[in-house]
Tab-separated table of C-alpha atoms and ligand atoms in Angstrom:
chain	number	residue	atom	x	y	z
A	1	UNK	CA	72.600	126.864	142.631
A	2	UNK	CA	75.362	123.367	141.950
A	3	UNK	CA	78.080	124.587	140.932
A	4	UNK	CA	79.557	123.097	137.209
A	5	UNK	CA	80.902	120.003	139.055
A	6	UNK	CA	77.770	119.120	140.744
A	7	UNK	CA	75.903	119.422	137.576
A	8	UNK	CA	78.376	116.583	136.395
A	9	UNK	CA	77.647	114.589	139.373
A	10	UNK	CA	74.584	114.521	139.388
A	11	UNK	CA	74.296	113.411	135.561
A	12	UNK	CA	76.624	111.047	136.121
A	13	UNK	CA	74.594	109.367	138.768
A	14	UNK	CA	70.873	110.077	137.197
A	15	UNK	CA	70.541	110.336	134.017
A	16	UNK	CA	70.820	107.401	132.092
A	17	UNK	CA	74.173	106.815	130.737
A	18	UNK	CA	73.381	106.923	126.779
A	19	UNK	CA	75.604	109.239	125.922
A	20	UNK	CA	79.286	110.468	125.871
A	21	UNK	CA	79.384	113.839	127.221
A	22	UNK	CA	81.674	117.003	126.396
A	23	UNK	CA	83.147	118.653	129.022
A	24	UNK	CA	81.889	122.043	129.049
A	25	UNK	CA	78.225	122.747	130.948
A	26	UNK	CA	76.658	124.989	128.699
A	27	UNK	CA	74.344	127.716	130.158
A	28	UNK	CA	73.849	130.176	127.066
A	29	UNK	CA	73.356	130.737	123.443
A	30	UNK	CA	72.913	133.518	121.111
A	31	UNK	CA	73.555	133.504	117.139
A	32	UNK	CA	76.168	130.828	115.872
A	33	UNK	CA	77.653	130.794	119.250
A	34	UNK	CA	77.308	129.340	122.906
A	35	UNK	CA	79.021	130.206	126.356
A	36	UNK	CA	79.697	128.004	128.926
A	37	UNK	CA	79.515	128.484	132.852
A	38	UNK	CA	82.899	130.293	133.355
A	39	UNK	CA	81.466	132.097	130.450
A	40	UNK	CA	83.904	131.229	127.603
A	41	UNK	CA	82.665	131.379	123.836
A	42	UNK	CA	82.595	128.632	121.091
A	43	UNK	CA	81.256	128.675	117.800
A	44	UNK	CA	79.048	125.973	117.174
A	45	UNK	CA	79.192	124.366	113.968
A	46	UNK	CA	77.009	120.963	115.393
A	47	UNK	CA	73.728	123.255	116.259
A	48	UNK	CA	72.267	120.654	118.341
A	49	UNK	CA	72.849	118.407	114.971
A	50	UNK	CA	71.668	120.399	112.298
A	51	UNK	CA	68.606	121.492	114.633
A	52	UNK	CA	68.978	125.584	115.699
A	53	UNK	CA	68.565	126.107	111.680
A	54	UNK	CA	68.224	130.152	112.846
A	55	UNK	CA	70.727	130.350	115.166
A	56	UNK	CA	70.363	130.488	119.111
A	57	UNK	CA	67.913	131.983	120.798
A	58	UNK	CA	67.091	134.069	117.417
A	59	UNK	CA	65.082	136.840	118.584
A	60	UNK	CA	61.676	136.775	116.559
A	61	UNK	CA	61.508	132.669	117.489
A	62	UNK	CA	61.915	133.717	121.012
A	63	UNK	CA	58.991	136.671	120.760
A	64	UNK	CA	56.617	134.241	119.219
A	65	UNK	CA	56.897	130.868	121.391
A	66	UNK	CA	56.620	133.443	124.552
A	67	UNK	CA	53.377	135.099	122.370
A	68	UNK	CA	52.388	132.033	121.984
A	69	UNK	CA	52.912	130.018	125.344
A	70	UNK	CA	51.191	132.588	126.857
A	71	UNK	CA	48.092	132.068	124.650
A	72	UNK	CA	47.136	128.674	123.938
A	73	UNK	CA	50.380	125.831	124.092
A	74	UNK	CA	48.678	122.565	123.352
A	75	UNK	CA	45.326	121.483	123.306
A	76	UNK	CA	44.813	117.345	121.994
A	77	UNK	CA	44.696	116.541	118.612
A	78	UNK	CA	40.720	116.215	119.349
A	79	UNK	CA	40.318	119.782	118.678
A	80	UNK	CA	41.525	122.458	115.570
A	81	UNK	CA	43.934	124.617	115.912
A	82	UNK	CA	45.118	127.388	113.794
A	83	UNK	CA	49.203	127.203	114.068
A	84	UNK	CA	48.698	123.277	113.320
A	85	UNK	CA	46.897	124.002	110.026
A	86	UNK	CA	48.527	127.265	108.330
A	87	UNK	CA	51.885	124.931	109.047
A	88	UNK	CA	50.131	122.366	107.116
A	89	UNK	CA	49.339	123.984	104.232
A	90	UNK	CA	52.662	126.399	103.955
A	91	UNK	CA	54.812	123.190	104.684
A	92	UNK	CA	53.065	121.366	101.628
A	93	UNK	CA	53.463	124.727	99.737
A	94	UNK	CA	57.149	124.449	99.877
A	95	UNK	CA	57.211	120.825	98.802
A	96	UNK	CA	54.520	120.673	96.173
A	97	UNK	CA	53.404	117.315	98.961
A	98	UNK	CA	49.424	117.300	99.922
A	99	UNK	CA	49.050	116.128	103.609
A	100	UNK	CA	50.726	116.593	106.743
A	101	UNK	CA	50.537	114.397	109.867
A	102	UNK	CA	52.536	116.338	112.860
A	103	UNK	CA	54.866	114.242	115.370
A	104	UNK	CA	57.723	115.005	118.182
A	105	UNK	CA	60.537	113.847	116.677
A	106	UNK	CA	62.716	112.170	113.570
A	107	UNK	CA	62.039	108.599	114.458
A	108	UNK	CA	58.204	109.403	115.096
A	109	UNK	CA	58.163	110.620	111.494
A	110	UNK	CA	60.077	107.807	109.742
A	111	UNK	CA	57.707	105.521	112.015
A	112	UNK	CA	54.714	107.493	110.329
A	113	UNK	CA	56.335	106.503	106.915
A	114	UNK	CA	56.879	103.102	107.498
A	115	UNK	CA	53.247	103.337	108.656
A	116	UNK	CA	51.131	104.512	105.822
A	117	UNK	CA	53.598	102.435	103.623
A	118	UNK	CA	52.483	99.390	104.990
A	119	UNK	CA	48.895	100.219	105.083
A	120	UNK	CA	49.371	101.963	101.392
A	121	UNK	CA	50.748	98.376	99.902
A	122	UNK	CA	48.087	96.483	101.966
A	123	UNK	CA	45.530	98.665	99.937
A	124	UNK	CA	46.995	98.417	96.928
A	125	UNK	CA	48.406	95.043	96.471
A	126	UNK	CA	47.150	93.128	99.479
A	127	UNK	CA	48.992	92.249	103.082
A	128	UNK	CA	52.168	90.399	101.411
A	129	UNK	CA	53.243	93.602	100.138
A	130	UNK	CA	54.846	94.834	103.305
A	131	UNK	CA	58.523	94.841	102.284
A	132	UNK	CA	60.946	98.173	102.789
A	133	UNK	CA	63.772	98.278	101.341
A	134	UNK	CA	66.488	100.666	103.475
A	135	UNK	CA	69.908	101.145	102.801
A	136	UNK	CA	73.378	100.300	104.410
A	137	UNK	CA	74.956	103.158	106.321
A	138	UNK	CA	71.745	104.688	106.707
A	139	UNK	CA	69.705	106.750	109.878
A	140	UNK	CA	66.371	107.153	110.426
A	141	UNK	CA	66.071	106.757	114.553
A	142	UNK	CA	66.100	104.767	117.617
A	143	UNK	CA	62.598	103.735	117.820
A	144	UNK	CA	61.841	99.687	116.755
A	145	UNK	CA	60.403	100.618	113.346
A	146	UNK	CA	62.895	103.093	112.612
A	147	UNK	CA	65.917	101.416	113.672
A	148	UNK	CA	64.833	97.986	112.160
A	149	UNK	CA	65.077	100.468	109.057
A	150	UNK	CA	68.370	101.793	110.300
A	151	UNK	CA	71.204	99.952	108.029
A	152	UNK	CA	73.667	99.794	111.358
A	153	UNK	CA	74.025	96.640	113.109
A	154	UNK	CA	75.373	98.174	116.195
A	155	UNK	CA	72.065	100.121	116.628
A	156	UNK	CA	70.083	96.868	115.823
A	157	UNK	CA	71.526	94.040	117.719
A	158	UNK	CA	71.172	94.858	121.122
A	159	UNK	CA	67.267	94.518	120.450
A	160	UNK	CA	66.728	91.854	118.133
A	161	UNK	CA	64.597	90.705	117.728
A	162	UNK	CA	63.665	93.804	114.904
A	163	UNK	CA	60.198	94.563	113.178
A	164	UNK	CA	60.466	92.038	109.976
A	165	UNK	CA	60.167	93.104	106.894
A	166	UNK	CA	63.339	94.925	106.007
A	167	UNK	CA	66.061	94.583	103.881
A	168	UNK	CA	69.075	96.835	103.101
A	169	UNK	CA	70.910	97.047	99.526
A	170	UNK	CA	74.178	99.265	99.535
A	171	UNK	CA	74.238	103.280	99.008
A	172	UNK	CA	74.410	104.127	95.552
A	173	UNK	CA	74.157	100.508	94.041
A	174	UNK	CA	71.331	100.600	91.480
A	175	UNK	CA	71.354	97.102	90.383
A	176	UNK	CA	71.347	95.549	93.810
A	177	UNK	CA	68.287	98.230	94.142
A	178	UNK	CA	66.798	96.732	91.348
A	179	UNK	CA	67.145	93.267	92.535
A	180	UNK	CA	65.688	93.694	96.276
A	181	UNK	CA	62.810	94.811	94.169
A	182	UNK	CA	59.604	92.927	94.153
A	183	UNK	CA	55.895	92.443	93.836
A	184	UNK	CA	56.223	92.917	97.705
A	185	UNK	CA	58.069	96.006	98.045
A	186	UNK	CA	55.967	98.299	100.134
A	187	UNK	CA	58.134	101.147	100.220
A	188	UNK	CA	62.349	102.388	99.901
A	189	UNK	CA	63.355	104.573	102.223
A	190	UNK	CA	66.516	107.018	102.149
A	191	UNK	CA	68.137	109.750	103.017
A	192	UNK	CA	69.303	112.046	99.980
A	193	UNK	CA	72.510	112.657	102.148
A	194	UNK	CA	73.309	110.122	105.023
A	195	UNK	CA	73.989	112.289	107.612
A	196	UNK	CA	74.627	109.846	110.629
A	197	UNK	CA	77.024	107.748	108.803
A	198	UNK	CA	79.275	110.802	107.895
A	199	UNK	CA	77.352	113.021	105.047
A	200	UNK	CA	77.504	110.672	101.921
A	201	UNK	CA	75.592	111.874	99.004
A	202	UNK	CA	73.478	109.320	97.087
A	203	UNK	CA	73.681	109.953	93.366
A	204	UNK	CA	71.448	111.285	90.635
A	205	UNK	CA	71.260	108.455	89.281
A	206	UNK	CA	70.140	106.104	92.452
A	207	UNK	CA	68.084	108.287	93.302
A	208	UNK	CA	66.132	108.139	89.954
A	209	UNK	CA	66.316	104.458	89.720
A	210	UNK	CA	64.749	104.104	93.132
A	211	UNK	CA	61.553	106.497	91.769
A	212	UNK	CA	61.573	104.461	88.534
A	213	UNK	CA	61.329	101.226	90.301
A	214	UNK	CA	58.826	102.702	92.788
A	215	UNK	CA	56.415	103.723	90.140
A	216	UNK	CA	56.905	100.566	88.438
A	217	UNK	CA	56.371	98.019	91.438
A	218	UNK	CA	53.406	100.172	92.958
A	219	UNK	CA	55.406	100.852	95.877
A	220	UNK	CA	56.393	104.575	98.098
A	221	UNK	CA	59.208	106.734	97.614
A	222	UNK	CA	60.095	107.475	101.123
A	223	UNK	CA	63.108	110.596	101.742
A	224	UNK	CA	63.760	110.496	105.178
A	225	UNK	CA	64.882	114.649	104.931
A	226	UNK	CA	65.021	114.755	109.327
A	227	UNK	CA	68.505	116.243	108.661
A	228	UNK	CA	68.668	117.379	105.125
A	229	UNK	CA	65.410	119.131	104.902
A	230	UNK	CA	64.283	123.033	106.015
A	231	UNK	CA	66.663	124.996	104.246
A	232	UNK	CA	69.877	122.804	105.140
A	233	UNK	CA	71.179	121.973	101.367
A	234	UNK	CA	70.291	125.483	99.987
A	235	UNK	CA	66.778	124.009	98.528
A	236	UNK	CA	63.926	123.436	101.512
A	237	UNK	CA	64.603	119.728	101.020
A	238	UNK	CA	67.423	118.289	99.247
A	239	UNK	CA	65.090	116.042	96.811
A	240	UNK	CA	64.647	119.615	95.025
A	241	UNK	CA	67.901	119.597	93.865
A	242	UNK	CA	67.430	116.624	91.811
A	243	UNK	CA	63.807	117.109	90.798
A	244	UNK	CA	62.949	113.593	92.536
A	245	UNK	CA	59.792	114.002	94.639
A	246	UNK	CA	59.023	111.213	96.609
A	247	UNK	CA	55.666	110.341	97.956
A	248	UNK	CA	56.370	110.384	102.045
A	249	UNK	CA	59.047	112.896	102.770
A	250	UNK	CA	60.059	112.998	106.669
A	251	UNK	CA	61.159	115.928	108.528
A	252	UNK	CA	62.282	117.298	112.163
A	253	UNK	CA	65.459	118.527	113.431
A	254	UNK	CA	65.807	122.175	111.576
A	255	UNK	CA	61.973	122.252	111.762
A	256	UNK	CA	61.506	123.888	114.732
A	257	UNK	CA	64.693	125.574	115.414
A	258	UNK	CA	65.271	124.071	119.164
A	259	UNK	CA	61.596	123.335	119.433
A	260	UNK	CA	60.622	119.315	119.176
A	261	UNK	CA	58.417	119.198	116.300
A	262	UNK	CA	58.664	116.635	113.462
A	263	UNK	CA	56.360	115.833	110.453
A	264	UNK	CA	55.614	113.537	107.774
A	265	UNK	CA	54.490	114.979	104.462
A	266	UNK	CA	52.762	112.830	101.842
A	267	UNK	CA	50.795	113.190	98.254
A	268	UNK	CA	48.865	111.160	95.616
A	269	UNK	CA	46.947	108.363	97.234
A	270	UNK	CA	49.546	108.557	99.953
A	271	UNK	CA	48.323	111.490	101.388
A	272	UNK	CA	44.672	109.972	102.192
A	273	UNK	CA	45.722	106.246	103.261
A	274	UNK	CA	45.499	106.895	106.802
A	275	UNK	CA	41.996	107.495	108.057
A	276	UNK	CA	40.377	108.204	111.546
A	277	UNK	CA	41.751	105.816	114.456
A	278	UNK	CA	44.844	104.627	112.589
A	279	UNK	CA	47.443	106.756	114.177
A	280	UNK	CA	47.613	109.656	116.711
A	281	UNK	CA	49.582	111.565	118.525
A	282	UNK	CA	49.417	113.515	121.819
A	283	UNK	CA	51.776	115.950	121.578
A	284	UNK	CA	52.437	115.929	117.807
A	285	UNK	CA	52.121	119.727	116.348
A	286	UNK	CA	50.432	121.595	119.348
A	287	UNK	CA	49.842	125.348	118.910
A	288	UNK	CA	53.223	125.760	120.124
A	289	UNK	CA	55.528	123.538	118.639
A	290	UNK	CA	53.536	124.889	115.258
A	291	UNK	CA	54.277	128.607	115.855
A	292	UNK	CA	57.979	127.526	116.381
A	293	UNK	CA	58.326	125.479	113.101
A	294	UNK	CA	56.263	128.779	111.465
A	295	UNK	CA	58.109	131.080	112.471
A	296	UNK	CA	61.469	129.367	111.802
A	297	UNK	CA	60.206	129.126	108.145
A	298	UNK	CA	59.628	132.953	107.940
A	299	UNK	CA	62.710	133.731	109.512
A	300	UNK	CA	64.651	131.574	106.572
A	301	UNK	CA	62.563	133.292	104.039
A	302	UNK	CA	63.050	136.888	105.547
A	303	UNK	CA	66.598	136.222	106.193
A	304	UNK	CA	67.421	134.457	102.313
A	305	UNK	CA	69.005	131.606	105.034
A	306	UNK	CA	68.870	129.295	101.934
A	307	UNK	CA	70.872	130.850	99.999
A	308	UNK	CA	73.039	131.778	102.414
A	309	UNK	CA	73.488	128.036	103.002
A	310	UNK	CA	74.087	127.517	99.358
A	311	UNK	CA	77.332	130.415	99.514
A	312	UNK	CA	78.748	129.556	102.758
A	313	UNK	CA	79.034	126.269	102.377
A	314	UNK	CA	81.027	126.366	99.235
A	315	UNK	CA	82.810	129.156	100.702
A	316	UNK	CA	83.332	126.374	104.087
A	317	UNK	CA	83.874	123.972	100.917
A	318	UNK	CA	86.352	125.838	99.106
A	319	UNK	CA	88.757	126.374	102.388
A	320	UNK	CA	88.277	122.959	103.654
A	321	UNK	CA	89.711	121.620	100.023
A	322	UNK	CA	92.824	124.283	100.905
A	323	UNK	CA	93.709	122.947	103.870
A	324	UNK	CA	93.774	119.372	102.204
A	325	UNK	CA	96.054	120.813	99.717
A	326	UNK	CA	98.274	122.234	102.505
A	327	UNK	CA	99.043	118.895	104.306
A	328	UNK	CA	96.465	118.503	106.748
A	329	UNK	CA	94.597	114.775	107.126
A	330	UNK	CA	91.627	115.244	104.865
A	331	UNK	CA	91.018	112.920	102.529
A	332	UNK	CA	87.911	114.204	100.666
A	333	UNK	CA	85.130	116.962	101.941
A	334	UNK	CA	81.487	115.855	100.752
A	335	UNK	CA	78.188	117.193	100.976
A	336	UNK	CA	75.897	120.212	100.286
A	337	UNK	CA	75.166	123.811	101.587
A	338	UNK	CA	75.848	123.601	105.226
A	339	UNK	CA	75.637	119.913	105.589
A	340	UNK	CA	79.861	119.295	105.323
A	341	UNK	CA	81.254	115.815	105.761
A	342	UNK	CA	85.366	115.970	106.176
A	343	UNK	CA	86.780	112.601	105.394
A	344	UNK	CA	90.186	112.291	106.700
A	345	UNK	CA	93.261	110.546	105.790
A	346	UNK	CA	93.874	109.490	109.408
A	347	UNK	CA	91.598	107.844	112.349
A	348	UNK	CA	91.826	111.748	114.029
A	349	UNK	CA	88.229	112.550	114.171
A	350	UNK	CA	87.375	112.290	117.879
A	351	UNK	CA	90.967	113.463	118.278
A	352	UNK	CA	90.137	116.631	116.395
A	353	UNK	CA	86.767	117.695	117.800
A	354	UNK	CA	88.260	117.117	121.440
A	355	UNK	CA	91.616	119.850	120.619
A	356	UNK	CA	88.732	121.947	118.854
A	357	UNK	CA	86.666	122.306	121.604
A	358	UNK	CA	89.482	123.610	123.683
A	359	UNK	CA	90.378	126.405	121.001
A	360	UNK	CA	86.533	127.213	121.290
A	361	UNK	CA	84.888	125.143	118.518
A	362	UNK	CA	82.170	122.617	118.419
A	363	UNK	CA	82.293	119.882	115.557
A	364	UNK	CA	81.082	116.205	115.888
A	365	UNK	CA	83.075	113.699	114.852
A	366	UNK	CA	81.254	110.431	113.289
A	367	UNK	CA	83.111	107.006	113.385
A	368	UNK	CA	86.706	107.788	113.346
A	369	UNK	CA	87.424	109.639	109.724
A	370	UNK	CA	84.620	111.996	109.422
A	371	UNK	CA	83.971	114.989	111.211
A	372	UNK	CA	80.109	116.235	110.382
A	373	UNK	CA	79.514	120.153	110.216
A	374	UNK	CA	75.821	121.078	110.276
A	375	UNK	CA	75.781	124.734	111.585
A	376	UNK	CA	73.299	127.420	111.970
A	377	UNK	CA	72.182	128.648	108.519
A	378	UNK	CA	73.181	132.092	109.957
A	379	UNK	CA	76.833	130.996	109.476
A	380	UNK	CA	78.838	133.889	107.773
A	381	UNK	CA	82.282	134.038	106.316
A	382	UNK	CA	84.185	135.838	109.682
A	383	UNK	CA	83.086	133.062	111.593
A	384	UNK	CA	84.197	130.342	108.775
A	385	UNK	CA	87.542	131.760	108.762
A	386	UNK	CA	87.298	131.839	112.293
A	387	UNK	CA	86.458	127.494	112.615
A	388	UNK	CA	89.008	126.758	109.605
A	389	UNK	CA	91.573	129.021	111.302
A	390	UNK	CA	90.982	126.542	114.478
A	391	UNK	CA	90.770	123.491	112.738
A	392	UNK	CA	94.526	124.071	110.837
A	393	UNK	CA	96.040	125.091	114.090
A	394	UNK	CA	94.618	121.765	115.256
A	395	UNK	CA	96.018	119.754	112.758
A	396	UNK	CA	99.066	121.172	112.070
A	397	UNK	CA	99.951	121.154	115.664
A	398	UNK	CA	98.904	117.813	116.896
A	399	UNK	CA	99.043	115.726	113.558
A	400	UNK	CA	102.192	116.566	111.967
B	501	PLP	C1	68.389	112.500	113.588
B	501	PLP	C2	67.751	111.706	112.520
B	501	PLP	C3	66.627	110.891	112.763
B	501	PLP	C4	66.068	110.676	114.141
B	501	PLP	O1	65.569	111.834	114.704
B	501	PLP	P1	65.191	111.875	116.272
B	501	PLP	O2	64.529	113.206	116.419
B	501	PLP	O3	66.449	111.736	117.046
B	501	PLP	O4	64.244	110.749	116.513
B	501	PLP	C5	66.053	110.258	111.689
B	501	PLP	N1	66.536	110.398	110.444
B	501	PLP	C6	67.604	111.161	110.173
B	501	PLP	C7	68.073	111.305	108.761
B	501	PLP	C8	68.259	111.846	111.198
B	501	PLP	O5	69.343	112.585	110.926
């Protein structure tokens, strides 16, 4: 047994420094909470960003990936199996979409995307047409594809040269939408919400232009729904709010609760482009990582997690927007369900999350003015009042 130090140590020395990390060494979760190794508790309102959609260690997902590990856990894509296919068709059920193809991971499923885009346009309107258009401020993974899509130049430059082909127009801007447009526009892809770039909301009205223009030019309606999709918004994919179905749709994070799984959903001629030998994956929706993502869908249907979404996030909403009014450094709250951006008035973000953790709360700040909240769909009101409680004694006491 190393003792909490060690642990650090040994990070520190091999595991590749990527990332900034937190203090605390985490050893347990259960619910909308996790304890660390001297065994103190703190709500946790990042959820492995916006990926334990049911909480941790919810007991039914637990049953059934034990069931299931200890019956068949992956086999190759070569071969059928049943978890793989009822997903299928109960994913595409949800999303009125037609075909799935099953991957590990966000970036895997934007790469899928970008994929039978390209091949898609080079069908359609030969192997010119192999333009996607992307957006500023956007996220859609760390992979070359997806982060040549990626509208962030400090995820991009490091590796330059990128995959050509891409060009970004900024959120929300219709007519600059309208002009990247062309006879060789393969695909747009977006997020409905940007999540990564601090939960920013892309209008109605964008997001209508950009299926207008699609179905004029020919070209793919790509939602990249990694973080907004399963149940996150208070609809199974935030499109559904506006009644804008694209023709790719990409999904992970919330899909399998804790369990890597990932997908990319498609319909119309979309749905048959890619054809035996064109793409594969080893890994991509074994019998395991299936029965995870399935069972994580019945829990949010047994459970009404959607709509409990819907109520605690304007409840979260609603006492966020108080504490603006009483003085504390937010600027604006944005967002939907339990996907909650706080804008604030002062460059405090990093500053906040690192006082919050200490009072026993997890939030992730992005850039300096936004902190991101993207908790278990479990959330309920006791433990709001419990995070907004921490959050005003945060700001009151250090920012005033
Ligand atoms: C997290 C995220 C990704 C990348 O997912 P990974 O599983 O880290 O590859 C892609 N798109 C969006 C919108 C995301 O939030």
């Amino acid at each position: 047994m190393y003792s909490a130090d060690a642990i650090r140590a040994l990070d520190h020395q091999w595991v590749m420094g990527t990332y900034r990390r937190q203090e605390p060494l985490f050893v347990r979760g259960e619910g909308a909470y996790v304890y660390d190794s001297e065994g103190n508790a703190y709500l946790d309102l990042v959820a492995g960003v916006a990926v334990c959609s049911v909480g941790h260690c919810h007991p039914k997902l637990v049953r059934r990936i034990c069931e299931q590990a200890g019956t068949l856990m992956h086999l190759s894509n070569l071969y059928l199996t049943a978890p793989q296919a009822e997903l299928a068709k109960k994913l595409c059920a949800l999303s009125g979409m037609e075909s799935v193809f099953f991957v590990n991971t966000g970036a895997e499923a934007c790469e899928t995307g970008l994929k039978v885009a390209r091949k898609y346009a080079r069908n359609c309107k030969g192997s010119d047409a192999y333009e996607i258009i992307a957006l500023e401020g956007s996220f859609h993974g760390r992979t070359m594809g997806a982060v040549s899509a990626t509208g962030q130049p400090q995820y991009q430059e490091p590796f330059a040269p990128l995959v050509p082909g891409f060009r970004h127009v900024p959120r929300n801007d219709s007519d600059a939408l309208k002009q990247a447009f062309s006879e060789r526009t393969a695909a747009v892809m977006m997020e409905p919400i940007q999540g990564e770039s601090g939960i920013h909301p892309l209008s109605h009205e964008f997001l209508k232009t950009a299926r207008d223009l699609c179905d004029q030019y020919g070209a793919l309606l790509i939602f990249d729904e990694v973080q907004t999709g399963m149940g996150r918004t208070g609809e199974w994919f935030a499109w559904q709010h506006d009644h804008i179905q694209p023709d790719l749709m990409a999904l992970a994070k919330g899909l399998g609760g804790g369990f890597p799984i990932g997908a990319l959903l498609a319909r119309g001629k979309a749905a048959k482009t890619l054809v035996p030998g064109d793409h594969g994956s080893t890994f991509g929706g074994n019998a395991l990582a299936a029965t995870a993502a399935m069972t994580v869908i019945e829990i949010i249907e047994e459970e009404g997690l959607r709509q409990n979404a819907e109520a605690i996030g304007n409840y979260f909403r609603a006492l966020l927007c108080a504490l603006k009014d009483q003085g504390c450094p937010i600027q604006e709250v944005r967002g939907r369900g339990l996907m909650i951006g706080v804008g604030l008035s002062q460059p405090v973000a990093r500053e906040t999350a690192k006082h919050a953790l200490k009072k026993g709360l997890l939030v992730n700040p992005v850039g300096d003015h936004t902190l991101r909240i993207v908790p278990p769909l479990i959330l309920n009101e006791s433990q709001v009042n419990q995070a907004v409680a921490i959050l005003s004694e945060v700001w009151k006491n250090e920012f005033n």
